[in-house]
Amino acid sequence: MTTPAEYYQRDRQRHPPALVPSYKTSVARSPRYALISLEQTISEITGPRFGHSDFGALDHDLIKNYAQGGDPIGERIIVHGRVLDENARPVRNTLVEIWQANAGGRYRHKKDTYLAPIDPNFGGCGRTMTDENGYYFFRTVKPGAYPWRNMVNDWRPAHIHFSVFGPSFSQRLITQLYFEGDPLIPGCPILQALPDASAIDALTARLDRNATIPLDTIAYRFDIVLRGRRATLFENRQEGN
Amino acid sequence: MHTPEYLRETPSQTAGPYVHIGLAPGAAGFDIYEQELGWDIAGPNAKGERIRVEGRVIDGTGSPVKDVLLEAWQANGDGKYAHPEGGGPVEDGFRGWGRVITDFATGEWAFDTVKPGPTPGRNGTVQAPHISLWIVARGINIGLSTRLYFEDEATANAADPVLNVIEWENRRATLIAQKTERDGQTVYRFDIHIQGDSETVFFDI
């Protein structure tokens, strides 16, 4: 019986800790005991797969996928990039899902009561599969900042939520994309939960003039890195115990 | 040998309060996709015992968390995963992955599936039947991984290599779903306590 090659240990110093008191909701929603570290088994190195039959033709186009006879109001943007692993190899045919507020910072969600209006032509979610090079792209409108009940005057920077899979369930990741130059980034408790400036930098999409469509749509580039897999240097070495 | 230049994993961020828009838009109150993903874990052809798994996620104050999204990953009744390295073929339509949200009013979640079979562990061991769970929500900065085991697999659970990694034997019980019958259906109850006296074991996988 062979033991499968593992994915690299997750570097927990790269991620926000569970408990971040300035992000108030985390106080009652963070474990107090340490996580128990597992050596991976077949349960962790496998994960769900998706195919093109799971998707509709406009699922990646947020300008058109909820349009009710017109286009949404807002700054037309392309968000694109590659999904790579820590070995810098493309993560192929993997599911990328996004969701976001509209240009005014209002979500199409029954629990969002912010006074900025719903856009009748904007749903705010999209999904796609990466191609053979790990490449993905979406078209959408740039989301607006919005207030939230943390401190009384806290505002989230403009952001797009990203959900990514990879071939193993151990790579499952949800994160947020932010936009280069947004002055709300330094004051956001959710972003400041990150351990260092390089982590914030990794979540900041860059204006990409080369991918901009003149007189039509501006572009941002956002690459995503998932956990890499160990090469098998000494195969099936038995544990010492 | 090629020595790669390593990249660093993209940092996690909370899924926030409106995770449903992206991952379960029907629950957010609008229909946009022809098919939402994750509602049918096992598909119509899966062999084995049909079961329901249900529970709540409880925060450190004892209150149910009403904006959680859970994902499940499991083997089929024969202990095979729907994956190229999953151990063998699975039934047509068996994905083994599901996604559910909690009820906005009560915090209850539930999914219908088949009971998974035992799967190979490391170094020739056998893992007791289990479902891997991953939970995200507002206030959770990085998704929490846990495992659900079954009360009526006591012998297999006692030999399970992952349960036995947990040094505190009393904490192993937090991973065991309790079996009940309701209207002729087998239901497993699994409440997840994020924090507090009966805090569920969470794994770094």
Short mmCIF file of C-alpha atoms in Angstrom, two decimals, chain A residues 4-241:
data_model
loop_
_atom_site.label_atom_id
_atom_site.label_comp_id
_atom_site.label_asym_id
_atom_site.label_seq_id
_atom_site.Cartn_x
_atom_site.Cartn_y
_atom_site.Cartn_z
CA PRO A 4 0.28 9.46 -1.63
CA ALA A 5 2.59 12.41 -2.12
CA GLU A 6 1.53 15.21 0.17
CA TYR A 7 0.89 18.87 -0.43
CA TYR A 8 3.29 21.23 1.28
CA GLN A 9 2.42 22.09 4.82
CA ARG A 10 0.30 25.24 4.86
CA ASP A 11 2.38 28.16 6.07
CA ARG A 12 0.03 29.50 8.74
CA GLN A 13 2.26 32.56 9.08
CA ARG A 14 1.12 33.54 5.61
CA HIS A 15 -2.54 33.68 6.65
CA PRO A 16 -4.49 35.73 9.15
CA PRO A 17 -4.83 34.12 12.57
CA ALA A 18 -8.25 32.87 13.63
CA LEU A 19 -8.57 35.41 16.43
CA VAL A 20 -8.23 39.06 15.41
CA PRO A 21 -9.95 41.19 18.09
CA SER A 22 -10.19 44.28 15.89
CA TYR A 23 -12.29 42.19 13.49
CA LYS A 24 -14.97 41.76 16.10
CA THR A 25 -16.89 38.83 14.67
CA SER A 26 -13.76 36.68 14.86
CA VAL A 27 -13.75 36.84 18.68
CA ALA A 28 -16.62 34.35 19.16
CA ARG A 29 -15.95 32.49 15.91
CA SER A 30 -12.36 31.38 16.44
CA PRO A 31 -11.27 28.10 18.03
CA ARG A 32 -9.39 28.37 21.33
CA TYR A 33 -7.57 25.07 20.98
CA ALA A 34 -4.71 24.58 18.55
CA LEU A 35 -5.47 22.93 15.22
CA ILE A 36 -4.42 19.29 15.07
CA SER A 37 -1.98 18.71 12.24
CA LEU A 38 -2.57 15.69 10.03
CA GLU A 39 -0.32 13.80 7.71
CA GLN A 40 -2.33 13.71 4.54
CA THR A 41 -4.33 10.71 3.39
CA ILE A 42 -6.35 9.98 0.29
CA SER A 43 -9.12 12.10 1.88
CA GLU A 44 -6.97 15.23 1.76
CA ILE A 45 -5.09 14.75 -1.51
CA THR A 46 -8.27 14.23 -3.54
CA GLY A 47 -10.93 16.83 -4.21
CA PRO A 48 -13.94 17.57 -6.41
CA ARG A 49 -13.66 18.04 -10.13
CA PHE A 50 -15.87 20.12 -12.38
CA GLY A 51 -16.52 20.10 -16.10
CA HIS A 52 -17.67 22.57 -18.69
CA SER A 53 -21.12 20.97 -18.63
CA ASP A 54 -21.54 22.44 -15.14
CA PHE A 55 -21.54 25.98 -16.47
CA GLY A 56 -23.54 28.35 -18.64
CA ALA A 57 -22.04 30.40 -21.46
CA LEU A 58 -22.25 33.71 -19.57
CA ASP A 59 -21.28 32.52 -16.10
CA HIS A 60 -17.96 34.42 -16.25
CA ASP A 61 -19.47 37.66 -17.59
CA LEU A 62 -21.05 39.65 -14.76
CA ILE A 63 -21.95 42.46 -17.15
CA LYS A 64 -24.27 40.13 -19.05
CA ASN A 65 -25.14 37.23 -16.76
CA TYR A 66 -27.90 39.05 -14.89
CA ALA A 67 -28.72 41.80 -17.40
CA GLN A 68 -32.45 42.49 -17.62
CA GLY A 69 -32.38 44.40 -20.90
CA GLY A 70 -29.47 46.74 -20.11
CA ASP A 71 -25.94 46.78 -18.78
CA PRO A 72 -25.09 47.42 -15.12
CA ILE A 73 -23.95 50.89 -14.08
CA GLY A 74 -20.31 51.17 -13.14
CA GLU A 75 -16.71 51.04 -14.22
CA ARG A 76 -16.37 48.20 -16.72
CA ILE A 77 -13.41 46.01 -15.79
CA ILE A 78 -11.75 42.76 -16.78
CA VAL A 79 -10.26 40.77 -13.91
CA HIS A 80 -7.85 38.13 -15.09
CA GLY A 81 -4.79 36.17 -14.08
CA ARG A 82 -3.41 32.71 -13.51
CA VAL A 83 -3.86 30.12 -10.81
CA LEU A 84 -0.47 28.60 -9.99
CA ASP A 85 0.78 26.33 -7.25
CA GLU A 86 3.73 26.98 -4.95
CA ASN A 87 5.96 25.20 -7.47
CA ALA A 88 4.90 27.86 -10.02
CA ARG A 89 3.05 25.26 -12.09
CA PRO A 90 -0.34 26.12 -13.60
CA VAL A 91 -3.41 24.74 -11.83
CA ARG A 92 -5.44 23.51 -14.80
CA ASN A 93 -9.18 23.05 -15.20
CA THR A 94 -9.97 24.26 -11.73
CA LEU A 95 -13.07 26.10 -10.59
CA VAL A 96 -12.82 29.81 -9.76
CA GLU A 97 -15.90 31.53 -8.34
CA ILE A 98 -16.32 35.21 -7.49
CA TRP A 99 -18.92 37.40 -5.83
CA GLN A 100 -19.09 41.12 -5.18
CA ALA A 101 -21.17 44.20 -4.48
CA ASN A 102 -22.35 46.50 -7.27
CA ALA A 103 -20.75 49.84 -8.15
CA GLY A 104 -22.48 51.47 -5.17
CA GLY A 105 -21.32 48.88 -2.63
CA ARG A 106 -24.70 47.11 -2.38
CA TYR A 107 -24.98 43.35 -2.51
CA ARG A 108 -27.89 41.54 -4.09
CA HIS A 109 -28.57 39.66 -0.88
CA LYS A 110 -31.70 39.66 1.23
CA LYS A 111 -29.61 40.38 4.33
CA ASP A 112 -27.93 43.51 2.91
CA THR A 113 -29.91 46.60 3.96
CA TYR A 114 -27.41 49.30 2.96
CA LEU A 115 -29.25 52.28 1.47
CA ALA A 116 -27.28 52.30 -1.80
CA PRO A 117 -29.63 50.85 -4.42
CA ILE A 118 -29.64 47.46 -6.08
CA ASP A 119 -28.66 47.57 -9.76
CA PRO A 120 -31.44 45.85 -11.74
CA ASN A 121 -28.91 44.57 -14.27
CA PHE A 122 -26.32 43.25 -11.87
CA GLY A 123 -26.31 39.97 -9.95
CA GLY A 124 -22.76 40.03 -8.65
CA CYS A 125 -21.54 36.47 -9.02
CA GLY A 126 -19.54 34.62 -11.62
CA ARG A 127 -17.62 31.40 -12.11
CA THR A 128 -15.25 29.88 -14.60
CA MET A 129 -12.67 27.14 -15.10
CA THR A 130 -8.98 27.82 -15.59
CA ASP A 131 -7.59 26.69 -18.94
CA GLU A 132 -4.57 24.50 -19.71
CA ASN A 133 -2.26 27.32 -18.61
CA GLY A 134 -4.10 27.99 -15.37
CA TYR A 135 -5.53 31.16 -16.89
CA TYR A 136 -8.94 32.65 -16.01
CA PHE A 137 -10.81 35.85 -16.78
CA PHE A 138 -14.00 37.61 -15.76
CA ARG A 139 -15.77 40.73 -16.95
CA THR A 140 -17.62 42.80 -14.36
CA VAL A 141 -18.03 46.30 -12.92
CA LYS A 142 -15.70 47.59 -10.23
CA PRO A 143 -17.41 47.19 -6.86
CA GLY A 144 -17.90 50.13 -4.51
CA ALA A 145 -16.75 50.43 -0.91
CA TYR A 146 -19.40 49.82 1.71
CA PRO A 147 -19.91 50.38 5.44
CA TRP A 148 -20.15 47.56 7.94
CA ARG A 149 -20.93 47.27 11.62
CA ASN A 150 -17.57 46.70 13.20
CA MET A 151 -16.36 50.02 14.51
CA VAL A 152 -19.15 52.47 13.80
CA ASN A 153 -17.34 54.13 10.89
CA ASP A 154 -15.62 51.14 9.31
CA TRP A 155 -15.73 50.82 5.52
CA ARG A 156 -14.56 47.88 3.49
CA PRO A 157 -12.24 48.73 0.59
CA ALA A 158 -13.56 47.78 -2.84
CA HIS A 159 -13.09 44.03 -3.14
CA ILE A 160 -14.12 40.91 -5.01
CA HIS A 161 -14.44 37.63 -3.12
CA PHE A 162 -12.64 34.68 -4.73
CA SER A 163 -13.16 30.98 -4.14
CA VAL A 164 -10.66 28.51 -5.68
CA PHE A 165 -10.36 24.72 -5.54
CA GLY A 166 -7.27 23.06 -7.01
CA PRO A 167 -7.08 19.26 -7.40
CA SER A 168 -7.09 18.48 -3.66
CA PHE A 169 -9.50 19.43 -0.89
CA SER A 170 -6.48 20.53 1.16
CA GLN A 171 -5.95 23.42 -1.28
CA ARG A 172 -9.43 24.84 -0.79
CA LEU A 173 -9.14 28.61 -0.47
CA ILE A 174 -11.41 31.62 -0.15
CA THR A 175 -9.88 35.07 -0.29
CA GLN A 176 -10.55 38.65 -1.41
CA LEU A 177 -9.12 40.74 -4.23
CA TYR A 178 -8.40 44.42 -3.56
CA PHE A 179 -7.58 47.17 -6.03
CA GLU A 180 -4.23 48.90 -6.36
CA GLY A 181 -4.11 52.30 -4.72
CA ASP A 182 -7.33 52.05 -2.69
CA PRO A 183 -6.89 54.37 0.33
CA LEU A 184 -9.24 52.22 2.44
CA ILE A 185 -6.81 49.30 2.42
CA PRO A 186 -4.58 50.48 5.30
CA GLY A 187 -7.52 51.02 7.69
CA CYS A 188 -9.46 47.81 7.13
CA PRO A 189 -9.46 45.41 10.12
CA ILE A 190 -10.02 42.39 7.88
CA LEU A 191 -6.98 43.26 5.78
CA GLN A 192 -4.91 44.27 8.77
CA ALA A 193 -5.45 40.76 10.13
CA LEU A 194 -2.88 39.67 7.55
CA PRO A 195 0.59 39.08 8.97
CA ASP A 196 2.64 41.46 6.84
CA ALA A 197 2.73 43.85 3.92
CA SER A 198 3.67 41.11 1.47
CA ALA A 199 0.41 39.30 2.22
CA ILE A 200 -1.61 42.46 1.57
CA ASP A 201 0.40 42.99 -1.59
CA ALA A 202 -0.45 39.47 -2.76
CA LEU A 203 -4.17 40.32 -2.52
CA THR A 204 -3.87 43.60 -4.41
CA ALA A 205 -4.78 43.43 -8.10
CA ARG A 206 -2.69 45.57 -10.40
CA LEU A 207 -3.98 47.83 -13.14
CA ASP A 208 -3.07 46.02 -16.37
CA ARG A 209 -2.98 48.42 -19.30
CA ASN A 210 -1.89 45.69 -21.68
CA ALA A 211 -5.12 43.78 -21.16
CA THR A 212 -7.32 46.87 -21.25
CA ILE A 213 -9.68 47.07 -24.23
CA PRO A 214 -9.38 50.64 -25.58
CA LEU A 215 -12.58 52.70 -25.34
CA ASP A 216 -14.34 49.74 -23.73
CA THR A 217 -13.06 48.04 -20.54
CA ILE A 218 -10.16 48.58 -18.15
CA ALA A 219 -8.26 45.55 -16.81
CA TYR A 220 -6.82 44.32 -13.51
CA ARG A 221 -4.43 41.42 -13.07
CA PHE A 222 -4.74 39.03 -10.12
CA ASP A 223 -2.69 35.86 -9.86
CA ILE A 224 -3.58 33.23 -7.25
CA VAL A 225 -1.20 30.72 -5.68
CA LEU A 226 -2.45 27.43 -4.21
CA ARG A 227 -0.47 24.95 -2.16
CA GLY A 228 2.12 22.95 -4.09
CA ARG A 229 2.73 19.24 -3.97
CA ARG A 230 5.83 17.55 -2.74
CA ALA A 231 7.96 15.75 -5.29
CA THR A 232 8.61 12.18 -4.24
CA LEU A 233 12.33 12.17 -3.59
CA PHE A 234 12.46 9.01 -1.49
CA GLU A 235 9.39 7.07 -2.40
CA ASN A 236 7.28 5.37 0.25
CA ARG A 237 9.80 5.79 2.98
CA GLN A 238 8.31 4.18 6.06
CA GLU A 239 7.82 6.39 9.07
CA GLY A 240 10.22 5.87 11.92
CA ASN A 241 7.51 4.87 14.34
#
